[in-house]
Coordinates of C-alpha atoms in Angstrom, one line a residue:
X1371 CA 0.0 0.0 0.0
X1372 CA 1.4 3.4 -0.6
X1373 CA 2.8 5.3 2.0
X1374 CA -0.3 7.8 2.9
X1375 CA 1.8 10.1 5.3
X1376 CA 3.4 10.9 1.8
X1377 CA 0.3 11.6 -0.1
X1378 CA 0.2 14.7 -1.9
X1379 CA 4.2 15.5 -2.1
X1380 CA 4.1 15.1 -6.3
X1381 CA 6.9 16.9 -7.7
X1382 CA 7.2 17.5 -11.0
X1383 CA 10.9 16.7 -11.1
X1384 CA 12.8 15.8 -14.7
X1385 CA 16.3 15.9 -15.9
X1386 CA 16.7 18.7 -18.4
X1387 CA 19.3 16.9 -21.1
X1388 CA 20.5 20.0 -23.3
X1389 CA 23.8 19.9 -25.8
X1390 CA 26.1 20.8 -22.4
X1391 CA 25.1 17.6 -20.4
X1392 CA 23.8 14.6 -23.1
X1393 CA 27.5 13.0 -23.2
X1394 CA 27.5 12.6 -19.3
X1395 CA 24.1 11.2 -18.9
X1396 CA 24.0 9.0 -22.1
X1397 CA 24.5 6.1 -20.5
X1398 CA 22.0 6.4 -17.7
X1399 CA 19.3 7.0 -19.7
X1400 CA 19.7 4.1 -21.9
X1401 CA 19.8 2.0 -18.7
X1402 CA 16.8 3.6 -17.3
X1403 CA 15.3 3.0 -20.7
X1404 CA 16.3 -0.8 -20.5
X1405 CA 14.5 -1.3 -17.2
X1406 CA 10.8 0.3 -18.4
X1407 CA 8.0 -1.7 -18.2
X1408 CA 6.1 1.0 -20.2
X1409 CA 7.3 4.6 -21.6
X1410 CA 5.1 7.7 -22.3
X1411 CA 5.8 10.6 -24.8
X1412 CA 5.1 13.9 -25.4
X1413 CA 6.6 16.6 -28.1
X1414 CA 6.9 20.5 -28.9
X1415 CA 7.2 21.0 -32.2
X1416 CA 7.2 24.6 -34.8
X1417 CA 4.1 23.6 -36.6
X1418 CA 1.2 21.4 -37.0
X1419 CA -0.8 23.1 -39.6
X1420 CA 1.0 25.4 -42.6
X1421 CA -0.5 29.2 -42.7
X1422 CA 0.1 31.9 -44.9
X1423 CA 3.2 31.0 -46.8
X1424 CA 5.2 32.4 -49.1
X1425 CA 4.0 32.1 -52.4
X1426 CA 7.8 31.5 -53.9
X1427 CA 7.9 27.5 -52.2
X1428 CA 4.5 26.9 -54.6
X1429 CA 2.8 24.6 -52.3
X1430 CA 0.3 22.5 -53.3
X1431 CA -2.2 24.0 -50.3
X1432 CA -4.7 21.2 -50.9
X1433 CA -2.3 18.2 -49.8
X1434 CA -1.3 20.6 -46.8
X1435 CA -5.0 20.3 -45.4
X1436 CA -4.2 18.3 -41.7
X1437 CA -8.0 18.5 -40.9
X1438 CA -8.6 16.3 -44.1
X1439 CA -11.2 13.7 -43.4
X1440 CA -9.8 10.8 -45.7
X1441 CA -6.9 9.1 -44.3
X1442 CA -4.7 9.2 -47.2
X1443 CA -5.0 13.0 -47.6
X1444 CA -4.4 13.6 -43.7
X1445 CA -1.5 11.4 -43.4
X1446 CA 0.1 13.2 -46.8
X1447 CA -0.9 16.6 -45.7
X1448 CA 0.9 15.6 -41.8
X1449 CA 4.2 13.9 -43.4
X1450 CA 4.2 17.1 -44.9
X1451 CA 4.4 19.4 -42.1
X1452 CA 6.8 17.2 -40.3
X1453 CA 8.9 17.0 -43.3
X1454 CA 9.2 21.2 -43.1
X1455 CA 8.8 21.9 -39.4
X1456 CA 10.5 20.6 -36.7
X1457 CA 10.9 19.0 -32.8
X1458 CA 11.4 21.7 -30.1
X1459 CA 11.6 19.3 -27.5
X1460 CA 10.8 15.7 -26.1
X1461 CA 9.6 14.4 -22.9
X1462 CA 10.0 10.9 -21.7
X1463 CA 8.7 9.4 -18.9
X1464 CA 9.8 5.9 -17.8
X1465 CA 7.7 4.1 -15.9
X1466 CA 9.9 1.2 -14.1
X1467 CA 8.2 -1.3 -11.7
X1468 CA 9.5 -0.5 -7.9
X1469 CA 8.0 -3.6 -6.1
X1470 CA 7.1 -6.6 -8.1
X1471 CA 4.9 -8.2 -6.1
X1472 CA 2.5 -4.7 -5.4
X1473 CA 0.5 -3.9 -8.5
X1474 CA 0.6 0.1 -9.1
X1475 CA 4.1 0.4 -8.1
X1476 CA 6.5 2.7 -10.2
X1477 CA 9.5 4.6 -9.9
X1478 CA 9.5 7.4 -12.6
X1479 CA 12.3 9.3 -14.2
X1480 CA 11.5 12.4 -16.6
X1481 CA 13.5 13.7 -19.0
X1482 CA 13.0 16.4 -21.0
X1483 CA 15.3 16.9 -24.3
X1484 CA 15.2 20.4 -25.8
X1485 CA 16.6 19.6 -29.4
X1486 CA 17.4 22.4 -32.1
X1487 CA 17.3 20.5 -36.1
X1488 CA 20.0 21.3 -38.4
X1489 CA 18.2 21.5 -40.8
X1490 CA 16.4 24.4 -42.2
X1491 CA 12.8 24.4 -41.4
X1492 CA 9.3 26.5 -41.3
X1493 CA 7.7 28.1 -37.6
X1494 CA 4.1 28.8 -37.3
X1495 CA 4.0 31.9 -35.4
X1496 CA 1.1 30.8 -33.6
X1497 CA 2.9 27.7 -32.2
X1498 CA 6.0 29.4 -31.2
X1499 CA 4.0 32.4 -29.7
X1500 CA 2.0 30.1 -27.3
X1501 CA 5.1 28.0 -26.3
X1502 CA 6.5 31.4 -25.8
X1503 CA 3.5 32.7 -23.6
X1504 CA 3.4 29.6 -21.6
X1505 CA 7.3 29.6 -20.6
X1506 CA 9.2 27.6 -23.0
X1507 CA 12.5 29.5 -23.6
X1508 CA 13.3 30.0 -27.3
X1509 CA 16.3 31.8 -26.3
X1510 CA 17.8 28.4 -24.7
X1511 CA 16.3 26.2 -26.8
X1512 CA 18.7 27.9 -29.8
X1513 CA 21.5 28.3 -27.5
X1514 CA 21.3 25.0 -26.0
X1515 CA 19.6 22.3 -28.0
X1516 CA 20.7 19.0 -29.2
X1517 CA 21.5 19.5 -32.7
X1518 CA 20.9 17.1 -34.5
X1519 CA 20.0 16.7 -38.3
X1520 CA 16.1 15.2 -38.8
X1521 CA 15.3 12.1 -41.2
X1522 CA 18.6 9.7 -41.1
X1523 CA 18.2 8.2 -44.2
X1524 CA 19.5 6.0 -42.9
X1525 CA 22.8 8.2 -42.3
X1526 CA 22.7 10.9 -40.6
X1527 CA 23.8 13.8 -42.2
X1528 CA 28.1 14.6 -41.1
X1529 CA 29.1 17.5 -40.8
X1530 CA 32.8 18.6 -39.9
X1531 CA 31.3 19.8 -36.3
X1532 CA 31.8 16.9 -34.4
X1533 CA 30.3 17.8 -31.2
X1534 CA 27.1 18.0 -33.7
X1535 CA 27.8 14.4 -34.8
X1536 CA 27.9 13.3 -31.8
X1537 CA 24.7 14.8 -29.8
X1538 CA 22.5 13.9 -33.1
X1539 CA 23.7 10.3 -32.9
X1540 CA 23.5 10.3 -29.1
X1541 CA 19.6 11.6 -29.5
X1542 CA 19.0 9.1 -31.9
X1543 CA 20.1 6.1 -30.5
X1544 CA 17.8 7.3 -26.8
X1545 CA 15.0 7.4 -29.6
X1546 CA 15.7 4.2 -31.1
X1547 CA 16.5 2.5 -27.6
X1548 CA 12.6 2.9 -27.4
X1549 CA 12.2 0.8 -30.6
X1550 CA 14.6 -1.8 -28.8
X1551 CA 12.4 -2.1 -25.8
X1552 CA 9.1 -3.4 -27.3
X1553 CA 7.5 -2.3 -24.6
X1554 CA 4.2 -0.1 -24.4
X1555 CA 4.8 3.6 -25.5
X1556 CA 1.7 5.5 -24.7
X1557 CA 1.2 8.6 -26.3
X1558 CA -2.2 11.1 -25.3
X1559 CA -3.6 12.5 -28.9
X1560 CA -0.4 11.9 -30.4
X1561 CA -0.6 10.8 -33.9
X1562 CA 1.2 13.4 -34.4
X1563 CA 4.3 12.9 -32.2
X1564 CA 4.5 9.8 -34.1
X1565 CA 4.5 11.7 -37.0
X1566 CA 7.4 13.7 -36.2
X1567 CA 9.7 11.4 -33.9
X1568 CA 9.4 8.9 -37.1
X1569 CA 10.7 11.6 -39.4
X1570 CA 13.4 13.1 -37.4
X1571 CA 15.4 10.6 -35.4
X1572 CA 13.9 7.1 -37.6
X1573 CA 14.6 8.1 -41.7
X1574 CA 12.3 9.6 -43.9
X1575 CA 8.6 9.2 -43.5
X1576 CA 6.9 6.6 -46.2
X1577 CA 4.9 7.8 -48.6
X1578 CA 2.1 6.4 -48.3
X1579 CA 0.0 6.1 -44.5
X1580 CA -0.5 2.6 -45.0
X1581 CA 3.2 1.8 -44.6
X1582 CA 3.4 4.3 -42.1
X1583 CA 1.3 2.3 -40.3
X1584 CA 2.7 -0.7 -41.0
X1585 CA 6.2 0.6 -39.7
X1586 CA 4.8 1.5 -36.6
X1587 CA 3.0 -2.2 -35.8
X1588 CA 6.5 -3.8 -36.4
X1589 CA 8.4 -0.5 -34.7
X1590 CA 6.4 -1.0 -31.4
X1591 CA 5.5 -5.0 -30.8
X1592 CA 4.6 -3.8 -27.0
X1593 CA 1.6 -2.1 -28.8
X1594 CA 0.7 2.2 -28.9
X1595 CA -1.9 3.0 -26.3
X1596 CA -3.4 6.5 -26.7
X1597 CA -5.3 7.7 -23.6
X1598 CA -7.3 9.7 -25.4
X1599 CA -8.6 6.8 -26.6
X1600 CA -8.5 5.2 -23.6
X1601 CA -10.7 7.9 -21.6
X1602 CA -13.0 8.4 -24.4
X1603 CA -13.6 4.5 -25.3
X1604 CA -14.1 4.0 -21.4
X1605 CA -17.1 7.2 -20.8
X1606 CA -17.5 9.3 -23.8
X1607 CA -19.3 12.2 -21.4
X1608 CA -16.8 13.2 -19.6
X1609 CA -13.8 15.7 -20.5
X1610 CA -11.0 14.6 -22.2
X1611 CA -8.1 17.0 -22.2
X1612 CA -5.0 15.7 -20.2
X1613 CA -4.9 17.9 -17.0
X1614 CA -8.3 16.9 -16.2
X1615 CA -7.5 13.6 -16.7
X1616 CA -4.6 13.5 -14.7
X1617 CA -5.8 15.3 -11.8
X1618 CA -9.3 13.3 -11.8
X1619 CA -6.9 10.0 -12.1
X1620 CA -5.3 11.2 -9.0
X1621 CA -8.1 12.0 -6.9
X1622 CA -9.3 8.4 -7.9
X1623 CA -5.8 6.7 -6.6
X1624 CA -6.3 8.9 -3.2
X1625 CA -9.5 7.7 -2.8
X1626 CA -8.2 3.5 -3.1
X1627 CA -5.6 4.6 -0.7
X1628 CA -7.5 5.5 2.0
X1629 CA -10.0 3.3 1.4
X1630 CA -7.3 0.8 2.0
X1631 CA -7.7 -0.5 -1.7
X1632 CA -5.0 -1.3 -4.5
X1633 CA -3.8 2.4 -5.5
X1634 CA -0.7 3.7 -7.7
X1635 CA 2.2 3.8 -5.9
X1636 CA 4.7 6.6 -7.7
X1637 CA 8.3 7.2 -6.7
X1638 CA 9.3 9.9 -8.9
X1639 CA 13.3 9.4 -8.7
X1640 CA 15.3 12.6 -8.5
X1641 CA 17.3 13.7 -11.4
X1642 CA 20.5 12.3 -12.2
X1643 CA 23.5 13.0 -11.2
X1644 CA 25.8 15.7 -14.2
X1645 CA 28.3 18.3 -13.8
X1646 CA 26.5 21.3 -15.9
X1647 CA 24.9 23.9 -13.4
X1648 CA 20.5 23.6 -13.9
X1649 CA 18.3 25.8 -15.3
X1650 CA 16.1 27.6 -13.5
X1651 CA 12.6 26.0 -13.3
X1652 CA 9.2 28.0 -12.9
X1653 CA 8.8 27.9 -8.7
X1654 CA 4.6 27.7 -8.3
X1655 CA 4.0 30.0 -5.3
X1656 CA 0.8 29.6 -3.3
X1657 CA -2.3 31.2 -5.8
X1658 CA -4.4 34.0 -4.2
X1659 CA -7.6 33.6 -4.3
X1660 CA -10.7 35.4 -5.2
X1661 CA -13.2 36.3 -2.7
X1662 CA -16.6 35.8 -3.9
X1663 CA -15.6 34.3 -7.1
X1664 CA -16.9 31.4 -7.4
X1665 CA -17.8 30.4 -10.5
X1666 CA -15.1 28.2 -12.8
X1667 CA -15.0 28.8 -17.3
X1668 CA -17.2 25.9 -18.4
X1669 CA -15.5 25.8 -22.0
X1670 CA -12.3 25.4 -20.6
X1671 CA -14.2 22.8 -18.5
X1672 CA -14.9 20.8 -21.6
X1673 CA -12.3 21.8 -23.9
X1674 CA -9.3 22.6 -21.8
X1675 CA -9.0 26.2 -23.1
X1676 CA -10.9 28.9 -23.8
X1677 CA -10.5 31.9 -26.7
X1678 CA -9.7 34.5 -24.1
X1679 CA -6.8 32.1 -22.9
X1680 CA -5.4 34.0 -19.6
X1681 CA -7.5 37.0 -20.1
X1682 CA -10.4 35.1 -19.3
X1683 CA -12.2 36.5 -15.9
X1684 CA -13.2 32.7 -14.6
X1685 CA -11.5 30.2 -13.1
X1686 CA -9.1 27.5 -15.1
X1687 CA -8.6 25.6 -12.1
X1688 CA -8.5 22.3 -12.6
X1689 CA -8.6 21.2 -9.2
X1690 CA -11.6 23.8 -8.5
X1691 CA -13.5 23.0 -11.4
X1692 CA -12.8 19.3 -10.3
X1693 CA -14.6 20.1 -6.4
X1694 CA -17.3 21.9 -8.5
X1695 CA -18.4 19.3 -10.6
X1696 CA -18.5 16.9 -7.7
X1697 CA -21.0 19.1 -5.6
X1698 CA -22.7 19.9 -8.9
X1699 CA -23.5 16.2 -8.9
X1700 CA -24.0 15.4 -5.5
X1701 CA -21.3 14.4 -3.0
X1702 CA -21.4 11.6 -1.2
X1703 CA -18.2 10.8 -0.6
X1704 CA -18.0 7.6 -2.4
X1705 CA -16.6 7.6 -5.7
X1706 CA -17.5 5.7 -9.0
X1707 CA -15.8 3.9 -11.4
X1708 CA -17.5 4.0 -15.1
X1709 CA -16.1 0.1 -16.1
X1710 CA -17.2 -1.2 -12.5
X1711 CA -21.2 -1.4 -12.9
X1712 CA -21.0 2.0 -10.3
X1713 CA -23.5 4.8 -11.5
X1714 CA -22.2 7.7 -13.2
X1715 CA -24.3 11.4 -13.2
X1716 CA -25.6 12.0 -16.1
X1717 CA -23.6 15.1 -17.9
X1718 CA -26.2 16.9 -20.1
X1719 CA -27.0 16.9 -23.5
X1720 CA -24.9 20.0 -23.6
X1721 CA -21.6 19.1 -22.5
X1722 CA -21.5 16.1 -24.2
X1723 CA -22.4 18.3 -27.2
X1724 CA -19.4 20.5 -26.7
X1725 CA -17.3 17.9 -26.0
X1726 CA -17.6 16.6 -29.0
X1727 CA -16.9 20.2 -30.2
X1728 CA -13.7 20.1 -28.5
X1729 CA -12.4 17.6 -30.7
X1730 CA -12.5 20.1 -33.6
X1731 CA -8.9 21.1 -34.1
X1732 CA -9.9 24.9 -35.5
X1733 CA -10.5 24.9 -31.0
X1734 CA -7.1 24.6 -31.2
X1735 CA -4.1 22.3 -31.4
X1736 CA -5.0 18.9 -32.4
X1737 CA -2.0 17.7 -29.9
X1738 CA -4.4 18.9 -26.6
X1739 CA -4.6 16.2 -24.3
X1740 CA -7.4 14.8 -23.8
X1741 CA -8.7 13.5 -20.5
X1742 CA -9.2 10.0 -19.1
X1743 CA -13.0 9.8 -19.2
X1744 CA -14.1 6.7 -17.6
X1745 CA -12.7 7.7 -14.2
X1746 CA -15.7 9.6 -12.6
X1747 CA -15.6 10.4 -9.1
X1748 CA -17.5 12.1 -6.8
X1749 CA -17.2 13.7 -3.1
X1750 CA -13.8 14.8 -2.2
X1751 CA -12.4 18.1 -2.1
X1752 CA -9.2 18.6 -3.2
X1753 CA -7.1 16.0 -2.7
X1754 CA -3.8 14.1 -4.4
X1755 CA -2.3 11.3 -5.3
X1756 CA 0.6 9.1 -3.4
X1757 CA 3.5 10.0 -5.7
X1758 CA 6.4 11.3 -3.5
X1759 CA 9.8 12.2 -4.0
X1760 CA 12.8 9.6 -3.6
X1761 CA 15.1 11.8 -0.7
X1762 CA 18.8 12.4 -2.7
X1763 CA 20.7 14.2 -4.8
X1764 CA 18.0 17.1 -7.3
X1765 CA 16.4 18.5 -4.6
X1766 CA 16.8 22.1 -5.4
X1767 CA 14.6 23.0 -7.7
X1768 CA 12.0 20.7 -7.5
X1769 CA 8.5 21.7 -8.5
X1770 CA 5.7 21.8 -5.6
X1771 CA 2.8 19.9 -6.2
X1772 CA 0.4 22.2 -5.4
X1773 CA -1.0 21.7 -9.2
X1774 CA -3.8 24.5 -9.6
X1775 CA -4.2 26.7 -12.4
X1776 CA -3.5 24.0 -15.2
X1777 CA -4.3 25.5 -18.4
X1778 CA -3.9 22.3 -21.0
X1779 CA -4.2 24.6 -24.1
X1780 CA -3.4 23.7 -27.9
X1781 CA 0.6 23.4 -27.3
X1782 CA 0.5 24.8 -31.0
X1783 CA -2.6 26.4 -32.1
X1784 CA -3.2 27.4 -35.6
X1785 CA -3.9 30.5 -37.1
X1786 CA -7.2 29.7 -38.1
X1787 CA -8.1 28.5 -34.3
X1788 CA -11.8 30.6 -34.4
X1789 CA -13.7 29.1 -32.0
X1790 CA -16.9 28.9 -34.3
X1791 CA -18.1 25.7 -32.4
X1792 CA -17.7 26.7 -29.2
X1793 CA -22.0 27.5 -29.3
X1794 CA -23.6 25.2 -27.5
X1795 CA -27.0 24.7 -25.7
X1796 CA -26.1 27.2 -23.0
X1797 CA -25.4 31.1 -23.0
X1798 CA -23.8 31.2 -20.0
X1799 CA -19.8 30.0 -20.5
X1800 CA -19.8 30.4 -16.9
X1801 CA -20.7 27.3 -13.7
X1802 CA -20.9 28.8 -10.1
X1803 CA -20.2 26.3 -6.9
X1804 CA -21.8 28.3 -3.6
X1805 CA -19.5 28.0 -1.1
X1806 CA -16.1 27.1 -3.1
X1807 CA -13.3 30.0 -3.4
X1808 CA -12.0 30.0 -6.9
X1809 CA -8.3 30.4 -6.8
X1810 CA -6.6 33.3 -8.9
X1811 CA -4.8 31.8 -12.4
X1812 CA -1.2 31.5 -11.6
X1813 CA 1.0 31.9 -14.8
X1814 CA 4.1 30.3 -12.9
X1815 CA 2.0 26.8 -12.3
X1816 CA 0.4 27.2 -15.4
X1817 CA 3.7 27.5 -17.2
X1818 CA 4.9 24.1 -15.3
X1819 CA 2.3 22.3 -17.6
X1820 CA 3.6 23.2 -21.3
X1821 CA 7.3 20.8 -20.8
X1822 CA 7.1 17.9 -22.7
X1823 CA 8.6 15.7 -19.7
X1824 CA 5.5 16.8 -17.4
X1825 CA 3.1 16.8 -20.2
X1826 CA 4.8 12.6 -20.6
X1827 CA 4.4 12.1 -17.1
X1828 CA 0.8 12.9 -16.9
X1829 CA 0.6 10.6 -19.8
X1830 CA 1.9 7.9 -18.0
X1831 CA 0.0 8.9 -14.9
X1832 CA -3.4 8.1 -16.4
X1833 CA -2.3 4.8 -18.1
X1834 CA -0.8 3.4 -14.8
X1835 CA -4.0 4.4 -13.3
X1836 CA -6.1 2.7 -16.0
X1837 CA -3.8 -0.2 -15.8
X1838 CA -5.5 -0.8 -12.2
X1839 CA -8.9 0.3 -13.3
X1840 CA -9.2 -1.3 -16.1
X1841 CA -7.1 -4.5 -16.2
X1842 CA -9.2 -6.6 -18.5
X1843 CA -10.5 -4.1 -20.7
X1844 CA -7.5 -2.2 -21.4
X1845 CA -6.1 -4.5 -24.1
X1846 CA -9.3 -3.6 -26.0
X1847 CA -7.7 -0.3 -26.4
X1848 CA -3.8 -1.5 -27.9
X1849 CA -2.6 0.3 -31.4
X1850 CA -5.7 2.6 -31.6
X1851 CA -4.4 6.3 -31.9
X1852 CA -6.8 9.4 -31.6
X1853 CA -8.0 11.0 -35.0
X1854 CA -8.9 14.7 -35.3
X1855 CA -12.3 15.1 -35.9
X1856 CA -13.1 11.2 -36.2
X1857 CA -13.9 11.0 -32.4
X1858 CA -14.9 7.5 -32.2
X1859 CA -13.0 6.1 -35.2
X1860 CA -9.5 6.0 -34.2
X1861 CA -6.4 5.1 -36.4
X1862 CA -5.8 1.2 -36.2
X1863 CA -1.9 0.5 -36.0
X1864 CA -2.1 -2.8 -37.7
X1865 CA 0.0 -4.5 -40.5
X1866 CA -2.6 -4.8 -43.1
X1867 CA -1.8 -8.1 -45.4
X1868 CA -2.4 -5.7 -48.6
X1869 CA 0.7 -3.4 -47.0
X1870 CA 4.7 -3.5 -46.2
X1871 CA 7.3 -2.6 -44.7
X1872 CA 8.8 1.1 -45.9
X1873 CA 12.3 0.9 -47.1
X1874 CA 13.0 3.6 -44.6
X1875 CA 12.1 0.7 -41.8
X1876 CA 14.3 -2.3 -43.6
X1877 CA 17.0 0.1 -44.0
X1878 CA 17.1 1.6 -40.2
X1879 CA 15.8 -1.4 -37.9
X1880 CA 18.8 -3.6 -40.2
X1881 CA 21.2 -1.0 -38.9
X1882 CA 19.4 -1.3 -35.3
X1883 CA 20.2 -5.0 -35.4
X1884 CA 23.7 -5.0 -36.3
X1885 CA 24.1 -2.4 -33.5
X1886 CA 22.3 -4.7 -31.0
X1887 CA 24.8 -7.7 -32.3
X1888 CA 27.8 -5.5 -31.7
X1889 CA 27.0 -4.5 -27.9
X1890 CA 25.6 -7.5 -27.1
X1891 CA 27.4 -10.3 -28.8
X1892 CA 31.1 -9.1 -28.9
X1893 CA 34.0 -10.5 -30.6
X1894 CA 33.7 -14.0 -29.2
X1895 CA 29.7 -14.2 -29.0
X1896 CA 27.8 -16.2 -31.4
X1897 CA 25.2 -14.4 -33.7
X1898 CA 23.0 -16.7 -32.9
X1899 CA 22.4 -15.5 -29.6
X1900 CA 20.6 -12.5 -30.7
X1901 CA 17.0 -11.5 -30.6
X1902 CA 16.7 -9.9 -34.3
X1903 CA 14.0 -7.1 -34.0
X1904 CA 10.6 -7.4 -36.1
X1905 CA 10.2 -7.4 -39.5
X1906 CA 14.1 -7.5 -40.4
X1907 CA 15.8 -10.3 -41.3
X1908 CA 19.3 -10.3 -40.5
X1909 CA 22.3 -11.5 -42.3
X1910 CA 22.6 -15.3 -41.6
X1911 CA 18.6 -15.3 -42.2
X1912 CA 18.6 -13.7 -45.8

C-alpha cells in the first residue's frame, strides 16, 4: 500500500538533457530506458498546420490540409508538415516497476530533451507564440539544444562539427533504444508525435500512411496505447483534455488509498546526477484567491481552453472545477468507477455536445490532451495522489505539487483556431459552486504544464491508473491512436496483409540490429544469440 503520510508530495521533477550535459548522462538513460516496463511521450514542435506561406515555395495548399477527413490525404498533408517543421523538445517518462509483487508500483524518471534541427525548417508563429506565452525558452532552446539533423536516411547527415555528430547520434540512438524495448509507448492524442519522432530521429517518413502504419506495428510490438482513446472509449461524457484527466486520475488513486484499496504507488526518482549547473525552473507559489468568485469557465471545463486564454475572468482551475463538478452532482463521498457497474451522473446533453466540439482542431491544437474519461468520481475536495519524491541528490529545484491553475491549451494552435463551435446549448460559459473560493490563475504553475517531460508524465499517470482500473478491458484499447475530428473512429496501427514494410524501416531497424549484435554479442559471442527485431531479417537469415 502506498505510503499515505506521503500523499500529496508530487513533484514534477525531470532531468533537463541539453547539448552541455547529453554525453554525461547517455548512458543512464539508456539504462533507465532498458529497465521500463512502459514509456510515455510527449513533443513541442514549430508547426502542426501550414498558414500563410510564401507564395515563392509553390505549395500544393490542398495536400497541406491536416483537418482532411480521408486518411490518405491527412496522413500526406501531416508527413508534410513534419517533413518542413521541426521538434522543439521531447519528454519521456519511464515508468519502471519499484516492487514486483505490489500492482501500481512505479519509480518514474523524466527527462526532457530540448533539441534544435539542423536543418532548415518553417515556424508557425502561432505555435512558437504560445510555447513562448506559456514559458518555453526559445532563447535556450537555440542556445542549448541538441543538434541534431532530422530524417537519417538512414545516415545521418556529417558534418565537420563533431560535437554536432555526436549529440545527433547520441539523440537518436535514446529514440531508437525505445524501438529496442518493445514495450508499451503511450502517447495522449499523439498521432502526431508519431508523425514527427518517425521523421526526425527514424529516416524519412513513407509515402504512403499505409506503410506508415505498417512501420509503426513492427516499430512497437509492446503495442501504442493512446489515452485519449482510452478515456474516451471508457465514458464518452466526460472531458477529455490531459490535466483533467490526470488530476481526476489522481483523486481516484487517493481515494483507493485510503479506502485501503490497491492504488498507484509513484516514486518519482530525483534527477540524475551531471556536472553542468541547472536551469532555473518556474517555482509555483501559493495562488491567491478570489473572494466571492466562485464560479469556474465551463468551456475550458470541456475543452481545456478557452479563446480569451489568460484573459479570461473565470476560473481554469482544474482542481476547483474538479470540487465543483463533484458538488454539482452530488457528494457523497463515495466515488464511481464508469467500467465497474458503479453509476455515473448523467452530464447533459450540452456538454456532451461541446465535448464533442472540442475535438474540432480549429479549437485549437490537435495535440491537446485529452482526458481519461471513464474515471468519474465524486465527493472529495481537493485532494492528491501518493506520488512522492525519492530523498537524494536534485532537490533544489523541485516543483511543488500544489498543481492548480492547469491551463492544458493547444501546445501549438493554428492561425485559423476561431472558436466557431464553441456555441452550445447554453449562454452562460460560466458554472458557479456556492460555497467554493476559486483560486486566482497563476502563470508560474500554469507554465509548469507546457514541458514535454511533465506533459509525458501525466501521460503515463493516467495509463498506470487505467492499468488498475481497467485490467481486463484495457487490451481492448492497444494500437488505436486518436483521430482529429473522427472522435470515435481512431487510427488502427495494424500491418494490413495488402501493405509493407517502408524501405526507410528495412533500412534503419537492419542498422538497429547489427548495432544490438555488436553491444551484445562481442568479438567472441555467437550471432545466434541475438533477438533480431521485427520485420528484419538479419544476415545469416537472408
Amino acid at each position: 500500500m502506498p505510503d499515505n503520510d506521503n500523499i500529496g508530495s508530487t513533484s514534477a521533477v525531470y532531468n533537463d538533457v541539453t547539448r552541455d550535459n547529453i554525453a554525461p548522462l547517455f548512458k543512464d538513460i539508456r539504462d533507465i530506458i532498458s529497465r521500463a516496463k512502459f514509456v510515455a511521450i510527449d513533443t513541442e514542435f514549430t508547426g502542426l498546420v501550414l498558414s500563410n506561406a510564401s507564395r515563392l515555395f509553390r505549395f500544393n495548399t490542398a495536400e497541406w490540409v491536416t483537418r482532411a477527413t480521408d486518411m490518405k490525404e491527412k496522413y500526406k498533408a501531416m508527413a508534410n508538415i513534419a517533413r518542413t517543421h521541426a521538434l522543439l523538445s521531447l519528454g519521456v517518462s519511464v515508468y519502471s516497476r519499484r516492487h514486483v509483487s505490489v500492482p501500481g508500483s512505479f519509480n518514474v524518471n523524466n527527462f526532457n530533451f530540448t533539441l534544435q534541427a539542423q536543418n532548415s525548417h518553417l515556424i508557425n508563429p502561432s505555435s512558437v507564440s504560445f510555447l513562448a506565452r506559456n514559458g518555453f525558452d526559445l532563447t535556450r532552446q537555440a542556445a542549448k539544444g541538441i543538434r541534431f539533423f532530422s530524417s537519417p536516411n538512414p545516415d545521418p547527415v556529417v558534418v565537420k562539427t563533431e560535437e554536432i555528430n555526436e549529440e545527433g547520434r547520441m539523440i537518436r540512438e535514446i529514440f531508437l533504444d525505445l524501438v529496442r524495448l518493445r514495450k508499451p509507448l503511450v502517447i495522449h492524442n499523439g498521432l502526431f508525435d508519431l508523425v514527427y519522432l518517425y521523421q526526425s530521429f527514424f529516416g524519412p517518413l513513407p509515402d504512403t500512411y499505409e506503410s506508415f502504419v505498417y512501420d509503426l506495428h513492427e516499430m512497437f510490438p509492446g503495442g501504442i496505447y493512446d489515452t485519449k482513446v482510452i478515456v474516451e472509449g471508457a465514458d464518452p461524457t466526460t472531458a477529455s483534455f490531459l490535466a483533467y484527466a490526470y488530476h481526476k486520475s489522481e483523486r481516484i488513486q487517493k481515494r483507493r488509498a485510503l479506502a485501503d484499496e490497491p492504488a498507484l504507488d509513484i516514486r518519482l526518482r530525483n534527477r540524475l546526477k551531471d556536472e553542468t549547473p541547472k536551469p532555473s525552473e518556474p517555482q509555483p507559489t501559493a495562488a491567491s484567491s478570489k473572494p466571492g468568485t466562485q464560479r469556474y469557465c465551463s468551456d475550458f471545463a470541456v475543452r481545456g481552453h478557452c479563446k480569451l486564454d489568460q484573459k479570461c475572468p473565470l476560473s481554469h482551475d482544474i482542481n476547483f472545477i474538479l470540487d465543483c463538478q463533484e458538488r454539482e452532482e452530488g457528494a457523497t463521498g463515495d466515488f464511481a468507477i464508469g467500467t465497474s457497474g458503479a453509476t455515473i451522473p448523467n452530464k447533459s446533453a450540452s456538454v456532451a455536445k461541446r465535448k464533442r466540439d472540442s475535438d474540432d482542431p480549429s479549437e485549437g491544437n490537435p495535440k491537446r490532451k485529452a482526458s481519461e474519461s471513464a474515471l468519474d468520481v465524486t465527493g472529495v475536495s481537493s485532494v492528491l495522489s501518493s506520488t512522492v519524491l525519492e530523498n537524494g541528490v536534485g532537490n533544489d529545484g523541485v516543483l511543488s505539487s500544489e498543481k492548480q491553475a492547469v491551463s492544458d491549451v493547444d501546445t501549438n494552435t493554428s492561425n485559423d483556431a476561431d472558436d466557431t463551435d464553441s456555441t452550445d446549448d447554453t449562454d452562460d460559459t460560466s458554472t458557479s459552486s456556492e460555497g467554493i473560493d476559486a483560486p486566482a490563475l497563476n502563470p508560474s504553475i500554469e507554465a509548469m504544464y507546457h514541458t514535454a517531460a511533465y506533459d509525458a508524465f501525466m501521460t503515463g499517470y493516467v495509463f498506470a491508473s487505467c492499468q488498475m482500473l481497467l485490467p481486463e478491458k484495457l487490451g481492448q484499447y492497444k494500437n488505436k491512436v486518436y483521430l482529429m475530428g473522427r472522435s470515435g473512429t481512431p487510427l488502427l496501427i495494424k500491418a494490413s496483409m495488402y501493405a509493407t514494410n517502408s524501405v526507410t524501416y528495412r533500412q534503419t531497424m537492419d542498422r538497429v540490429v547489427k548495432a544490438e549484435k555488436k553491444v551484445l554479442n562481442g568479438p567472441e559471442t555467437s550471432t545466434s544469440e541475438t533477438k533480431p527485431l521485427p520485420g528484419v531479417a538479419t544476415s545469416d537469415q537472408n
